[in-house]
mmCIF file of C-alpha atoms and ligand atoms in Angstrom:
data_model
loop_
_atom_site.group_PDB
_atom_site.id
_atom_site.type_symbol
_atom_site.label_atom_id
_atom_site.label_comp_id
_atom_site.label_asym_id
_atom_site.label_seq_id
_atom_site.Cartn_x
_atom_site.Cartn_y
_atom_site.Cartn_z
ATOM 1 C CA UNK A 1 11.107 -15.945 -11.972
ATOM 2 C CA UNK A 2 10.907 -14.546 -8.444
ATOM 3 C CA UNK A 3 8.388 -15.964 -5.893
ATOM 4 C CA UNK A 4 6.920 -12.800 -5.371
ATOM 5 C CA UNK A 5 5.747 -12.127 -9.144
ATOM 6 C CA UNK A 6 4.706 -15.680 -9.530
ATOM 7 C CA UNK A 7 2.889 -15.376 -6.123
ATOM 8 C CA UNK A 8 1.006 -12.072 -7.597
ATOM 9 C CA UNK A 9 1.021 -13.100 -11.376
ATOM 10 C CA UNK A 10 -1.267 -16.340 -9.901
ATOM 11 C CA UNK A 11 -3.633 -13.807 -7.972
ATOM 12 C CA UNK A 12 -4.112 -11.364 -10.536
ATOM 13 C CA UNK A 13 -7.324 -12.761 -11.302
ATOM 14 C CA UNK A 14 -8.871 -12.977 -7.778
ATOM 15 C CA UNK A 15 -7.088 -9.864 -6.638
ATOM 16 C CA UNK A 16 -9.638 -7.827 -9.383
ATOM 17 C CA UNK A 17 -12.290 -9.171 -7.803
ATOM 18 C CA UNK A 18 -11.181 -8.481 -4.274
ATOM 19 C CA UNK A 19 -11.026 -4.675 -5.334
ATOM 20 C CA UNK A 20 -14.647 -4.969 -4.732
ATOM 21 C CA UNK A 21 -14.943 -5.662 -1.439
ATOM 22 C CA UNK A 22 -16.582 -3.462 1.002
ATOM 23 C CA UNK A 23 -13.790 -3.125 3.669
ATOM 24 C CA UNK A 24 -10.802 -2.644 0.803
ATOM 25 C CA UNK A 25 -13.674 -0.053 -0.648
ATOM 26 C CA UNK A 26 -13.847 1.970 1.992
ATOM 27 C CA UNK A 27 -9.974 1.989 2.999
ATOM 28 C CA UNK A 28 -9.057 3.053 -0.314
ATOM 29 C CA UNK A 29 -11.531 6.090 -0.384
ATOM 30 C CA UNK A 30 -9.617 7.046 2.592
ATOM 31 C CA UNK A 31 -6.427 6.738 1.122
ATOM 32 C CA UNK A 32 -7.839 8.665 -2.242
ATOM 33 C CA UNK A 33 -9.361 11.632 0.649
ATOM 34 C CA UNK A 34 -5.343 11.916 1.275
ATOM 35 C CA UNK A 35 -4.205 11.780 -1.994
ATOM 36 C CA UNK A 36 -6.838 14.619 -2.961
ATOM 37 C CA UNK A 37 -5.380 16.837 0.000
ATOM 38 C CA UNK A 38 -1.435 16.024 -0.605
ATOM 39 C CA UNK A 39 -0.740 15.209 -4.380
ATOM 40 C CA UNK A 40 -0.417 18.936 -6.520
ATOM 41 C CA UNK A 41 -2.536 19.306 -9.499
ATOM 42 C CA UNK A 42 -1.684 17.765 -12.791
ATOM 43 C CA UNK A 43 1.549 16.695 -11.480
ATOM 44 C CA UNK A 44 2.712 13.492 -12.316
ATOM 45 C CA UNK A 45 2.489 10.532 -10.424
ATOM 46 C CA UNK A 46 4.968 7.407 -9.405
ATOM 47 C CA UNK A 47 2.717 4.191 -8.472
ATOM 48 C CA UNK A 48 4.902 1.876 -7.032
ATOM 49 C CA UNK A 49 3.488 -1.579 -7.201
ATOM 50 C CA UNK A 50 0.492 -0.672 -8.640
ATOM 51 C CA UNK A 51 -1.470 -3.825 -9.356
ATOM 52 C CA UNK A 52 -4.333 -3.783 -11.447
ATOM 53 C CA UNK A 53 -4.093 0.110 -11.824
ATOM 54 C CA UNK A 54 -7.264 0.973 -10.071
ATOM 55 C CA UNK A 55 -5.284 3.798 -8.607
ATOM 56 C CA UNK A 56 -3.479 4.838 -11.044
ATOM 57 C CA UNK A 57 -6.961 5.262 -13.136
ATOM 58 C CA UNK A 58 -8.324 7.167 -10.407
ATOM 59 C CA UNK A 59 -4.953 9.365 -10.479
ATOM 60 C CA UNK A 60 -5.453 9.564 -14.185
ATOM 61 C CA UNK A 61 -9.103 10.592 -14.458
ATOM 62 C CA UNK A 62 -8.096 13.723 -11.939
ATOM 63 C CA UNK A 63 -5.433 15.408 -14.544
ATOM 64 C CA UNK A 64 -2.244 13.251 -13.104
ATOM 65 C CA UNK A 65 -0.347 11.032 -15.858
ATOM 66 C CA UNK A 66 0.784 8.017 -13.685
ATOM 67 C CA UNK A 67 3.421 5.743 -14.413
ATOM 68 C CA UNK A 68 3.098 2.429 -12.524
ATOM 69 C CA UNK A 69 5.759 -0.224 -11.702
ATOM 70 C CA UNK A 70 4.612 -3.870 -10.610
ATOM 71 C CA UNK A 71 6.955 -7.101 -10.571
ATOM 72 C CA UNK A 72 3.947 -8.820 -11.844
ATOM 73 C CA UNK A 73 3.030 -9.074 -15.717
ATOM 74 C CA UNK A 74 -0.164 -10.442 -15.135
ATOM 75 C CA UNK A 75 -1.536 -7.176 -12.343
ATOM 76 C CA UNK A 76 0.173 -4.924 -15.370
ATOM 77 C CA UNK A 77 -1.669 -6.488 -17.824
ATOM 78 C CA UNK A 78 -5.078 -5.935 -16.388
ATOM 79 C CA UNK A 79 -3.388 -2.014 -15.229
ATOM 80 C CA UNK A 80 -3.260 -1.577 -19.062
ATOM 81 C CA UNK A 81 -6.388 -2.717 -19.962
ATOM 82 C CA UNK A 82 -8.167 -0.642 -17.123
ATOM 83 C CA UNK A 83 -6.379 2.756 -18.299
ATOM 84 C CA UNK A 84 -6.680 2.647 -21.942
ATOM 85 C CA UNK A 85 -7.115 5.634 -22.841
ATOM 86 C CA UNK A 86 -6.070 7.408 -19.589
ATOM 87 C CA UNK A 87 -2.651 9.058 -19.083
ATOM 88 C CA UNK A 88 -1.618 6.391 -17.596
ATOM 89 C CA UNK A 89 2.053 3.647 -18.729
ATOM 90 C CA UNK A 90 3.250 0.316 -16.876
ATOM 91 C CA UNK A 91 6.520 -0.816 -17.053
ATOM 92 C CA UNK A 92 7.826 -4.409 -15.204
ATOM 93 C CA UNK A 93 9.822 -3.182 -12.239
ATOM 94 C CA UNK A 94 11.460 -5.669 -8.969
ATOM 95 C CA UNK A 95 11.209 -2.893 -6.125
ATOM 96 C CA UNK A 96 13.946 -5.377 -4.368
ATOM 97 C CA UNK A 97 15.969 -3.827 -6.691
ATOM 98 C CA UNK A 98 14.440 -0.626 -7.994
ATOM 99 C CA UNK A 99 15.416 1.575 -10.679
ATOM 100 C CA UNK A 100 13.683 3.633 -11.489
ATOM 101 C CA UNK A 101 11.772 5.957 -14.398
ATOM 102 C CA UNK A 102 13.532 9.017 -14.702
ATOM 103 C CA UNK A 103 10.211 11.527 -14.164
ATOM 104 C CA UNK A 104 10.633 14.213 -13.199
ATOM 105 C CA UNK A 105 7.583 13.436 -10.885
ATOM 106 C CA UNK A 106 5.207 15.780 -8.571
ATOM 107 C CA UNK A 107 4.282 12.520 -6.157
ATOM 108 C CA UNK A 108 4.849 9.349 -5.331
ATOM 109 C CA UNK A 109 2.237 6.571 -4.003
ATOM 110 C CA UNK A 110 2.572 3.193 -2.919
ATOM 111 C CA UNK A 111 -0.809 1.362 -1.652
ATOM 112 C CA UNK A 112 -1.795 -1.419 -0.107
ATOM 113 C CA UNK A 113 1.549 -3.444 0.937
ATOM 114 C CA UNK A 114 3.040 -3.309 -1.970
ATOM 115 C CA UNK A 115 6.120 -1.976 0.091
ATOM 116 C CA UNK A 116 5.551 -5.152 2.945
ATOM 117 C CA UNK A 117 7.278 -6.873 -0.008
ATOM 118 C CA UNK A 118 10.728 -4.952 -0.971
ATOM 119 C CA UNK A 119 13.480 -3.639 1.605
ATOM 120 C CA UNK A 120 12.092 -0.081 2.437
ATOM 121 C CA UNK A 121 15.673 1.970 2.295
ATOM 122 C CA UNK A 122 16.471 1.459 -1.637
ATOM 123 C CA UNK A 123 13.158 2.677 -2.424
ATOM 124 C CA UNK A 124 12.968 5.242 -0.401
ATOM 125 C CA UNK A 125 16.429 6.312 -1.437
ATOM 126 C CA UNK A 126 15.460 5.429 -5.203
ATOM 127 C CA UNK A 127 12.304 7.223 -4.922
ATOM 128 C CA UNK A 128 13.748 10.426 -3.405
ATOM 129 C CA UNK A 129 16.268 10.973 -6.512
ATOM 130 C CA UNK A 130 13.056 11.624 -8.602
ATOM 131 C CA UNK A 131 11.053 13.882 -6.306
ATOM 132 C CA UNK A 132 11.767 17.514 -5.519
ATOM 133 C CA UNK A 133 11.880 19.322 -2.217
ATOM 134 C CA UNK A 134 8.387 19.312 -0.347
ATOM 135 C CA UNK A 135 6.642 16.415 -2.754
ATOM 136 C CA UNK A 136 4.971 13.779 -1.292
ATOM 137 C CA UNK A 137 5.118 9.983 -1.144
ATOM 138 C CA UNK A 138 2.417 8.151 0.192
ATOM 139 C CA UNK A 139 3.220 4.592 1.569
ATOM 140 C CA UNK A 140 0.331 2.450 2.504
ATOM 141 C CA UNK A 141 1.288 -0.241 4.294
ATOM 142 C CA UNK A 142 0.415 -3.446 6.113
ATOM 143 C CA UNK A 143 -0.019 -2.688 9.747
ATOM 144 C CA UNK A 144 2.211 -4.964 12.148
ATOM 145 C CA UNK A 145 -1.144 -5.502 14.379
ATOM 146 C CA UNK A 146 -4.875 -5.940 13.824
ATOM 147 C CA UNK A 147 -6.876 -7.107 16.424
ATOM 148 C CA UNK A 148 -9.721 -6.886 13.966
ATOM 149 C CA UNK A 149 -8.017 -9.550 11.770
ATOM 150 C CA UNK A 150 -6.441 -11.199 15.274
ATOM 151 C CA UNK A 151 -10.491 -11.661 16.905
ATOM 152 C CA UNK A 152 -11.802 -12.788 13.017
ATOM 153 C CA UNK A 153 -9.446 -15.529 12.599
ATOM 154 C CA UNK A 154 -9.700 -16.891 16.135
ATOM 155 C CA UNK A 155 -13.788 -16.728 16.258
ATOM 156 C CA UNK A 156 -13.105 -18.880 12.967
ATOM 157 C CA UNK A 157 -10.266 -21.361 14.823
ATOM 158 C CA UNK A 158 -7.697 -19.960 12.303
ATOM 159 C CA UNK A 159 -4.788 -19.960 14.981
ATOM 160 C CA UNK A 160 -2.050 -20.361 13.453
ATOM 161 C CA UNK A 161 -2.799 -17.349 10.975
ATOM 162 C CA UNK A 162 -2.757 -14.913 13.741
ATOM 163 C CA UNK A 163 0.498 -14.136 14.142
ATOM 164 C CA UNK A 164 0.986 -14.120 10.454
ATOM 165 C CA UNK A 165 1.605 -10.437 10.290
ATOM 166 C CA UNK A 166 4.929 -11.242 12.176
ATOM 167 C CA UNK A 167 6.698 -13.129 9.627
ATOM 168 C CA UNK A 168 9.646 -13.109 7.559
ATOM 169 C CA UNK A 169 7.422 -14.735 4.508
ATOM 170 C CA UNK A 170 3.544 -14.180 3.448
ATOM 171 C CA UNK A 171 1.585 -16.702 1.324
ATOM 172 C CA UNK A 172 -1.004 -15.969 -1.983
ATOM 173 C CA UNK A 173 -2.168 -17.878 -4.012
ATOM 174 C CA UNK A 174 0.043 -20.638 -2.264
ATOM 175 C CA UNK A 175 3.137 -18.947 -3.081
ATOM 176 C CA UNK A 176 5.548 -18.355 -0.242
ATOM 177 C CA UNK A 177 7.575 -15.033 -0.732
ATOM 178 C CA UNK A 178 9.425 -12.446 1.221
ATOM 179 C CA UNK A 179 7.390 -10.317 3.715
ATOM 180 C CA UNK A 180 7.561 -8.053 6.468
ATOM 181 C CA UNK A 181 5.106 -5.512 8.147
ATOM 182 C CA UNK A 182 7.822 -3.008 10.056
ATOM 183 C CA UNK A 183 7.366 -1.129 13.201
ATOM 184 C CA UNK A 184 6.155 2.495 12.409
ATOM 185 C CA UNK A 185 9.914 3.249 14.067
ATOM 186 C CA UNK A 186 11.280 1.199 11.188
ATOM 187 C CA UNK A 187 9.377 2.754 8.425
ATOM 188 C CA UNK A 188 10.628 5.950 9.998
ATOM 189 C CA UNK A 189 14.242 5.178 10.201
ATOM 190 C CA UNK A 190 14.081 3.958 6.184
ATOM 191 C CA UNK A 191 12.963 7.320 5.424
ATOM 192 C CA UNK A 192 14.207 9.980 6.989
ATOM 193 C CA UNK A 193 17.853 10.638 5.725
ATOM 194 C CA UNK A 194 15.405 11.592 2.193
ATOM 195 C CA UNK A 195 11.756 12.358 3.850
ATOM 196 C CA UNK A 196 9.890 13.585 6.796
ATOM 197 C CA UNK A 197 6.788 12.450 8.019
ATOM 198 C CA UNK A 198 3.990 14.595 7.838
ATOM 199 C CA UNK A 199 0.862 12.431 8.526
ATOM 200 C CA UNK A 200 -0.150 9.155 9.444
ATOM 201 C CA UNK A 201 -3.493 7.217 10.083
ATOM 202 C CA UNK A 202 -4.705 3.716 10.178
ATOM 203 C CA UNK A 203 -7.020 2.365 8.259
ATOM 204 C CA UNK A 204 -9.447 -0.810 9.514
ATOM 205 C CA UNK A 205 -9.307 -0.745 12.862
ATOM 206 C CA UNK A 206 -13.032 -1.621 13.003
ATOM 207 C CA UNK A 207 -13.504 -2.444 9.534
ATOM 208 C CA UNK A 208 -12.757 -6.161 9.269
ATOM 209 C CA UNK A 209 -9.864 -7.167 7.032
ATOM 210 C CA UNK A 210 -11.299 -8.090 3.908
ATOM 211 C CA UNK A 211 -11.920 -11.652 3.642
ATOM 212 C CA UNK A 212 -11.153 -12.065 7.438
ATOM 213 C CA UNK A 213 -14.780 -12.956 8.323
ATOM 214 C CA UNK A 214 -15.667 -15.593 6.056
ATOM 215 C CA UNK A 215 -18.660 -13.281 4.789
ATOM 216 C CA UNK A 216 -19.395 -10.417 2.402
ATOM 217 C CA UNK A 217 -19.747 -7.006 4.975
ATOM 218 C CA UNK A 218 -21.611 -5.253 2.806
ATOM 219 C CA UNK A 219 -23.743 -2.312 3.887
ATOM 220 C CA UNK A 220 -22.025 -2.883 7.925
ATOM 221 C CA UNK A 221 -18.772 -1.233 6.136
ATOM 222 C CA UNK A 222 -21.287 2.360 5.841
ATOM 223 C CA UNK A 223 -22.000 1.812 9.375
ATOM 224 C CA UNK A 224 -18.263 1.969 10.612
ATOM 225 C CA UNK A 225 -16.341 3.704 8.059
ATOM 226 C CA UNK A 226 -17.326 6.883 9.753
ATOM 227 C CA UNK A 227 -16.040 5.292 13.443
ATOM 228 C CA UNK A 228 -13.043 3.757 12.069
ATOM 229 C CA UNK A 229 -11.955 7.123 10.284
ATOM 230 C CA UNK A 230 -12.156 8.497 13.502
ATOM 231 C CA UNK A 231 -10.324 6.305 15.548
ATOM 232 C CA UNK A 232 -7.345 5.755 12.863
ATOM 233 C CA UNK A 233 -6.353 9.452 13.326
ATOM 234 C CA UNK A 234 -6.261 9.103 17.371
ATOM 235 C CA UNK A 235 -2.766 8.396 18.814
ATOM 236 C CA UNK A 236 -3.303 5.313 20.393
ATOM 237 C CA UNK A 237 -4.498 3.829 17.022
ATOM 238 C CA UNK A 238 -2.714 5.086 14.558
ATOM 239 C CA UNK A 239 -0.396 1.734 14.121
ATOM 240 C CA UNK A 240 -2.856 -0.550 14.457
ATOM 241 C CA UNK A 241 -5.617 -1.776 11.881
ATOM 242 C CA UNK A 242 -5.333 -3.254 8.617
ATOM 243 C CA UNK A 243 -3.253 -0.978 6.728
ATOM 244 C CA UNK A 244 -1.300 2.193 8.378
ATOM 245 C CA UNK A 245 -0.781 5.492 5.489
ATOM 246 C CA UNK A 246 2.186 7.401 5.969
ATOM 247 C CA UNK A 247 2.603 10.866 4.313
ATOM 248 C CA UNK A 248 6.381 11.340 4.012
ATOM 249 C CA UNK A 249 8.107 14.743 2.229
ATOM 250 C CA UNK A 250 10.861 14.737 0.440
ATOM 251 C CA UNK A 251 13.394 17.451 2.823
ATOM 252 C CA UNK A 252 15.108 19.910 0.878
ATOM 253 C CA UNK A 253 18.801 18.753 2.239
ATOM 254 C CA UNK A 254 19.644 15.023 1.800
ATOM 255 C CA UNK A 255 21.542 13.355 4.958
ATOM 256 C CA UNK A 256 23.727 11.277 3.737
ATOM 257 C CA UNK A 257 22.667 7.692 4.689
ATOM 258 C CA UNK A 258 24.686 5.784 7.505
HETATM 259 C C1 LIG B 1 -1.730 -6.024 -2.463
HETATM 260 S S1 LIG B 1 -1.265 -5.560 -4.067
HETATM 261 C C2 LIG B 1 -1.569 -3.802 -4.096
HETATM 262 C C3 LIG B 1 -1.785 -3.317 -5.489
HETATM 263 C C4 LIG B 1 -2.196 -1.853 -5.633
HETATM 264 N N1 LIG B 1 -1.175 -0.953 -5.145
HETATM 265 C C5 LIG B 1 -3.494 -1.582 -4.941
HETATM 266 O O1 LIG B 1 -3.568 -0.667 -4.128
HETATM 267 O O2 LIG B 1 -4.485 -2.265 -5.230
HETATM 268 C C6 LIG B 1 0.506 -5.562 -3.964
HETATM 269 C C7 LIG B 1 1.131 -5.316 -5.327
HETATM 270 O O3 LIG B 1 2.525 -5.132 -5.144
HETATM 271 C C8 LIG B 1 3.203 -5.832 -6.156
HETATM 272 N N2 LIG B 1 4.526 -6.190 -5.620
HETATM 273 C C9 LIG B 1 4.803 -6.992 -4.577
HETATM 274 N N3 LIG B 1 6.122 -7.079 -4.386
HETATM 275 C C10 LIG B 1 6.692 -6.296 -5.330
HETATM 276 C C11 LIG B 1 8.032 -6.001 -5.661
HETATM 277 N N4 LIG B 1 9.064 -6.504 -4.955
HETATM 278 N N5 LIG B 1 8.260 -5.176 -6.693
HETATM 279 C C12 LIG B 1 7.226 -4.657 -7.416
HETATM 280 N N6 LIG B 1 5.937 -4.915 -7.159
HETATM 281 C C13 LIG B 1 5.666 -5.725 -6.119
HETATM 282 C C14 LIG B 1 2.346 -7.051 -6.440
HETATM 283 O O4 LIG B 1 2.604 -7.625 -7.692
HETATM 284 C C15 LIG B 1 0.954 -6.465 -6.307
HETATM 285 O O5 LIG B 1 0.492 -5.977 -7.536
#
């Protein structure tokens, strides 16, 4: 068994739970206000790593049947359970090694870091042989920098979790598995022989990573949801924060890559 699905397969559990915390509540409405604007009605939806399907039963309450891929049994178990009933399948899937459903699909989604966790290229590549000219894949990722997350872990003398975001490795649930949070120049260069970037914003710049502070936000995420949706969309911020969503179209012409 990989490290990453026993890593995710332990935090299945907890990771439910987390859904309902006030800063991941309020990033994910933003990434849902981009989904509304970019993903075509009824069309059909790819959710690659997909967790406990809370997207892909948001998807599938709007008219779009979803198929979701996750390397974890245990976050596809709970998807199933949460979309009974909905449009909605789950199928075991390494994105290290994707291959993929054969769709056809309208869009393509990928939220919350799922994607800090596979090689970016194969997917990318992978994901473009199922998408038509002009459809979009949306990657949410984990940003490279947060000073939010940087200033919450040093007010609570968590040093040596600070640079964290740099590494070649990430740890849940006190597994140790392959990581990496790329420059937005990096995410850019996996994509383009098969996409262009259309749009990107960050997401908790103010809003404190979830968990970061030690305490539940609560009612202070209202308060700066509004300043933080602001500020994610303004140049000089739109790589930092706790998560970065990129809007990527798949061109009409494929480059061929390298
Ligand atoms: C932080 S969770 C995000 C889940 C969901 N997309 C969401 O927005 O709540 C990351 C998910 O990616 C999955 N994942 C991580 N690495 C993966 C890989 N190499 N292949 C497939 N899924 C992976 C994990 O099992 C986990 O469910």
């Amino acid at each position: 068994m990989s490290r990453t699905r026993s890593a995710f397969d332990r935090h299945a559990g907890e990771y439910a739970a987390w859904e309902f915390d006030a800063s991941a509540a309020a990033q994910r409405a933003r990434v849902h206000a981009v989904l509304a604007r970019v993903v075509p009605p009824g069309s059909a939806v790819l959710d690659l790593g997909c967790g406990t399907g809370i997207d892909a039963a948001h998807l599938a309450r709007q008219g779009h049947p979803v198929v979701g891929l996750d390397v974890s049994p245990d976050m596809l178990a709970l998807a199933r359970s949460r979309c009974s009933g909905l449009p909605a399948e789950f199928f075991p899937m390494d994105l290290s090694d994707p291959s993929l459903p054969p769709g056809p699909f309208g869009a393509a989604l990928s939220n919350f870091g799922a994607l800090n966790c596979a090689p970016l290229a194969p997917v990318a590549r992978a994901v473009a042989d199922r998408l038509s000219p002009g459809a979009p894949f949306v990657v949410v990722l984990i940003a490279r920098t947060s000073p939010a997350e940087a200033l919450a872990l040093l007010a609570r003398g968590r040093f040596h979790e600070v640079a964290r975001r740099r590494r070649d490795t990430a740890v849940v649930a006190g597994v140790r598995f392959p990581f990496h949070a790329p420059s937005t120049a990096a995410v850019v260069a996996a994509f383009q022989p098969f996409f262009r970037l259309t749009h990107r914003e960050s997401l908790g710049v103010v809003l404190p990573v979830p968990g970061a502070l030690g305490w539940p936000l609560g009612s202070l995420a209202t308060l700066l949801a509004p300043l933080d949706r602001r500020l994610g969309v303004l140049p000089g911020f739109r790589r930092i924060g706790d998560h970065v969503i990129f809007v990527f179209r798949r061109l009409a012409a494929t480059r061929a890559p390298d």
